[in-house]
Short mmCIF file of C-alpha atoms in Angstrom, two decimals:
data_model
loop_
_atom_site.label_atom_id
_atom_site.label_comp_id
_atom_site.label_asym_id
_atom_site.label_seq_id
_atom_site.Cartn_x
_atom_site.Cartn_y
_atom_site.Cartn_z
CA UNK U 1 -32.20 5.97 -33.59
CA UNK U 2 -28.29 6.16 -34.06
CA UNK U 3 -26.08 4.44 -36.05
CA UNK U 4 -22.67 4.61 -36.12
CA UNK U 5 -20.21 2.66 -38.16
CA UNK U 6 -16.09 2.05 -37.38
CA UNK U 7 -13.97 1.54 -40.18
CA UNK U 8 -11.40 -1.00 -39.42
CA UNK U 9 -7.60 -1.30 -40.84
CA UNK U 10 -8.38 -5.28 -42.00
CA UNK U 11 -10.52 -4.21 -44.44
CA UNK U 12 -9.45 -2.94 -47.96
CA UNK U 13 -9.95 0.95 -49.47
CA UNK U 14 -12.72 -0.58 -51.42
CA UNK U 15 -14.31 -1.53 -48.19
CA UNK U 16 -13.90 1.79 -46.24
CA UNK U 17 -14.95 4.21 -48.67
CA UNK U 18 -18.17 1.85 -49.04
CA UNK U 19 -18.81 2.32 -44.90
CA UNK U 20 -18.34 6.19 -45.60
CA UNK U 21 -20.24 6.36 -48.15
CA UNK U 22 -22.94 4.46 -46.15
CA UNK U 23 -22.83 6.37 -42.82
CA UNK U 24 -23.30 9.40 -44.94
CA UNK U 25 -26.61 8.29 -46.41
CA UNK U 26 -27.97 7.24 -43.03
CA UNK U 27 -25.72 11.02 -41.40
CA UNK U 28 -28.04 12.64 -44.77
CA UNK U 29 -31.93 10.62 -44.19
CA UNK U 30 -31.86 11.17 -40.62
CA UNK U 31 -30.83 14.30 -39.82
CA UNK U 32 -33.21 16.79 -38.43
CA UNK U 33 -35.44 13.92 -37.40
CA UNK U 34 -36.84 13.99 -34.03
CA UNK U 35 -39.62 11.16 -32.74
CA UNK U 36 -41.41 10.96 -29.51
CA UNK U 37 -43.27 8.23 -28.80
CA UNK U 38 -46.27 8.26 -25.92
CA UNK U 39 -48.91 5.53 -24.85
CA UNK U 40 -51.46 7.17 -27.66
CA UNK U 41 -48.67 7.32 -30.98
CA UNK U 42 -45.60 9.32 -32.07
CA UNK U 43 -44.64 12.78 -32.53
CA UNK U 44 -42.32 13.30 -35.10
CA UNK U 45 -40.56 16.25 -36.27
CA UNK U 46 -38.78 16.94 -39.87
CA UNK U 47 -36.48 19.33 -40.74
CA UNK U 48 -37.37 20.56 -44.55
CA UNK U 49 -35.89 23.88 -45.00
CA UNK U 50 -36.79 25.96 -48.36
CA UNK U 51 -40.01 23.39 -48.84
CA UNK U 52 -43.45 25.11 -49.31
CA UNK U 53 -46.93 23.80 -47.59
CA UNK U 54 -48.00 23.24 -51.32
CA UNK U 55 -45.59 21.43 -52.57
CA UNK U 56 -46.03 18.55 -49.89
CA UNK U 57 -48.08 15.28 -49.62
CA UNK U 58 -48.41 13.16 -46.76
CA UNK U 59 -50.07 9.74 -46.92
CA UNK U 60 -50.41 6.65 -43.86
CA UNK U 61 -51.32 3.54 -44.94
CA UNK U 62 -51.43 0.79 -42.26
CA UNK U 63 -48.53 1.58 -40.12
CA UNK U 64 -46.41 2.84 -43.70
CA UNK U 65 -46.00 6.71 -43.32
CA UNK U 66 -45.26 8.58 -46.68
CA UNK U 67 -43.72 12.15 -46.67
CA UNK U 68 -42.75 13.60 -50.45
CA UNK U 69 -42.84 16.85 -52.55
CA UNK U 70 -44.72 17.26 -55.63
CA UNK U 71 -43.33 17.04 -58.87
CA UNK U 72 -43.29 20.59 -59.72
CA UNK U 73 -41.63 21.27 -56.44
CA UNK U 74 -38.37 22.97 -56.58
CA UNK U 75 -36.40 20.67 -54.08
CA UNK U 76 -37.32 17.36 -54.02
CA UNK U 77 -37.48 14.74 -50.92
CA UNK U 78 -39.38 11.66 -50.75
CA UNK U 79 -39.33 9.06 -47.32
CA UNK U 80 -41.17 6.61 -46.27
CA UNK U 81 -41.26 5.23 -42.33
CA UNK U 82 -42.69 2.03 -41.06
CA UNK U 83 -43.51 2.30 -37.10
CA UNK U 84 -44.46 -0.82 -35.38
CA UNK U 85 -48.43 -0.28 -35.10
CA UNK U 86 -51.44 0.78 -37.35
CA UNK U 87 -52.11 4.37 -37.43
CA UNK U 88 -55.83 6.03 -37.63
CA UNK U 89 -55.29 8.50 -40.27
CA UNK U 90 -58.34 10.12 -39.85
CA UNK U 91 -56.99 11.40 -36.20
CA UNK U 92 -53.38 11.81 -37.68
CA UNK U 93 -51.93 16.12 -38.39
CA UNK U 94 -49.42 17.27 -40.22
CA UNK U 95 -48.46 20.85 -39.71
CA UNK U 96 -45.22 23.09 -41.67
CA UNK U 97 -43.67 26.01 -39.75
CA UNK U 98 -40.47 27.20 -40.35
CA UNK U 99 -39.18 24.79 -42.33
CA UNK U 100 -39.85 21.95 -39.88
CA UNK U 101 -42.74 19.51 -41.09
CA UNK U 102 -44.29 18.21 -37.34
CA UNK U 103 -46.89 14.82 -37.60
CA UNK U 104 -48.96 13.66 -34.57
CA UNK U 105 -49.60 10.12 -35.51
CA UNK U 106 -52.01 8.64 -33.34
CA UNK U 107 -52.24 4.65 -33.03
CA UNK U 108 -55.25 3.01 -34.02
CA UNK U 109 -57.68 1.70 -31.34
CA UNK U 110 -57.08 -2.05 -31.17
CA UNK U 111 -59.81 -4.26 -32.75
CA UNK U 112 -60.88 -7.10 -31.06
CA UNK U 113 -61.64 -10.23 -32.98
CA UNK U 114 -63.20 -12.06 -30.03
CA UNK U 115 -66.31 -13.63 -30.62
CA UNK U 116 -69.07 -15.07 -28.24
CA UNK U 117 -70.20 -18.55 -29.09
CA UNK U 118 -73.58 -19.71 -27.91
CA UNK U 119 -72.95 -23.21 -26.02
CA UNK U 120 -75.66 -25.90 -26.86
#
C-alpha cells in the first residue's frame, strides 16, 4: 500500500506544510512494512531495529492486529492493523530476528451458520 500526495500551487503555505507533514507520518508508519497475502492469510514483515524479543507484545483480536513495546522498553512503538478477515490466533506466529518482527497470520476457517430444518 502506497500513498503519495502532490502539493499543488492553489493551495496556501498553511495547506502545503499540512500535506508534508502528512506524507511524512504515513513515509514514518509504513516504512519497513512488507505484507504478502496467500489463499490461507498474510505474511507480514516489520522492520523494528534496536527492539528486544522481551520488550514486545503482540495481540489479534477478530481481524484487529496489535503490535507494541512494553512500558519499560527503551524505544517505544505501538500499531495497530485491521485486515479484511478474522484471524485464528491460536494458529497465528510471531517471530524477531534481526531487528525485523515477521507474523504469519492465518485466516480463520469460515463458520457456517446453515441450519437443517426438518419439513413437516
Amino acid at each position: 500500500m502506497s500513498f503519495a500526495l502532490v502539493a499543488s500551487r492553489a493551495y496556501p503555505p498553511s495547506y502545503r506544510s499540512l500535506d508534508r507533514r502528512f506524507a511524512r507520518f504515513f513515509d514514518d508508519t509504513t516504512s519497513g512494512l512488507q505484507v504478502a497475502q496467500d489463499e490461507n492469510g498474510w505474511t507480514v514483515s516489520l522492520d523494528l531495529p534496536g527492539i528486544a524479543r522481551e520488550e514486545l507484545s503482540f495481540s489479534i483480536e477478530g481481524a484487529v492486529v496489535r503490535i507494541e513495546t512494553k512500558a519499560e522498553a527503551k524505544r517505544q512503538f505501538k500499531v495497530a492493523y485491521e485486515l479484511p478477515a478474522d484471524l485464528d490466533a491460536d494458529a497465528s506466529s510471531a517471530a524477531l530476528k534481526d531487528g525485523v518482527l515477521t507474523l504469519k497470520l492465518v485466516k480463520s476457517a469460515p463458520v457456517s451458520k446453515a441450519r437443517t430444518i426438518e419439513i413437516k
